[in-house]
């Protein structure tokens, strides 16, 4: 028993977490980093890289030439992103071809290290090496480095904000979220986390920074109103036939399975609202501060991925590293085998007949987002009901720790 009278965690659970936190052997760490690096530059085998980044750079070039960035319907970011991309216009296309995948991979690596720090895990730990290997094999990572999508900025900002909040620096967390939103409005759902935490100053920073940057940037560009008359309608309608097959949101995937559009949107809204309720439940459930922040914030993001259009494969890099890092906490949802099931189809090299084409990959992606949300929601529900949170199989509690405990009991008897 602990000093507070609560049962102490099983010894093997503590040993498992301690083993993961321990320093990885240098050859293992080197091999993991090499695999991560090779996976980052695999995009060099393609004729083009940084396709999504090129859209933002093209918008910045248009601005420098006196045009409106929003004349291009594929530029979907806020005005601040245009000025953030201006430095890239100074480099030749060939330099960007080689640089963008490396920079994108480096940003994901930084985000993974920050995710580990939320739980006090060192960057040269066994868990860090395992995460490097896992990310290297993760198809959303392949997509991110190939496209050079600015989701990479959110992949850093998400754990950075949670780490600051974990350390009590909520205003700093709000500033990080606000700066990320100014580049790409992906982390807007995290505004609800500040609301749940009643951190009004942090919420103010998270709102004021993107609003201020956007207004200042819009005032310095011609025809900023095209964002509302051209870009926003294009985005809300799920973009066009080129991008729609890659969209993994329910309003985009369900109609491809024969569900009427209105019904698909209604189902998505219902499920999204339910996930938000579970996020609130998880926040009120308390527990270890870092785990509470990560699981609640991930539920908020997954609720948006279910409903919002578009919702692409690489969005998973925002939440999955932080969730994976939480495995060192005994009560973490990621210790359930069911958490990893939706991620298996996202491993590179695993064939899925009929779903291997890029246009049909969204059917796997919707399972990933929905499956992760379901596991986290069930964990929050079980936490509220006071049940023990462990690895579950067929409704029964099962883990390496419970198996070891059962053997110990039988030996005593």
mmCIF file of C-alpha atoms in Angstrom, residues 174-175 191 194 199-210:
data_model
loop_
_atom_site.group_PDB
_atom_site.id
_atom_site.type_symbol
_atom_site.label_atom_id
_atom_site.label_comp_id
_atom_site.label_asym_id
_atom_site.label_seq_id
_atom_site.Cartn_x
_atom_site.Cartn_y
_atom_site.Cartn_z
ATOM 1 C CA UNK A 174 -1.826 29.464 -25.307
ATOM 2 C CA UNK A 175 0.793 31.473 -27.188
ATOM 3 C CA UNK A 191 -9.076 26.160 -27.548
ATOM 4 C CA UNK A 194 -8.233 26.040 -22.207
ATOM 5 C CA UNK A 199 -7.445 29.165 -18.198
ATOM 6 C CA UNK A 200 -8.899 32.348 -19.618
ATOM 7 C CA UNK A 201 -5.631 34.224 -20.068
ATOM 8 C CA UNK A 202 -4.187 31.315 -22.044
ATOM 9 C CA UNK A 203 -7.364 31.181 -24.128
ATOM 10 C CA UNK A 204 -7.014 34.905 -24.770
ATOM 11 C CA UNK A 205 -3.463 34.443 -26.065
ATOM 12 C CA UNK A 206 -4.503 31.488 -28.221
ATOM 13 C CA UNK A 207 -7.195 33.615 -29.870
ATOM 14 C CA UNK A 208 -5.507 37.013 -29.973
ATOM 15 C CA UNK A 209 -2.260 35.887 -31.616
ATOM 16 C CA UNK A 210 -3.747 34.331 -34.788
#
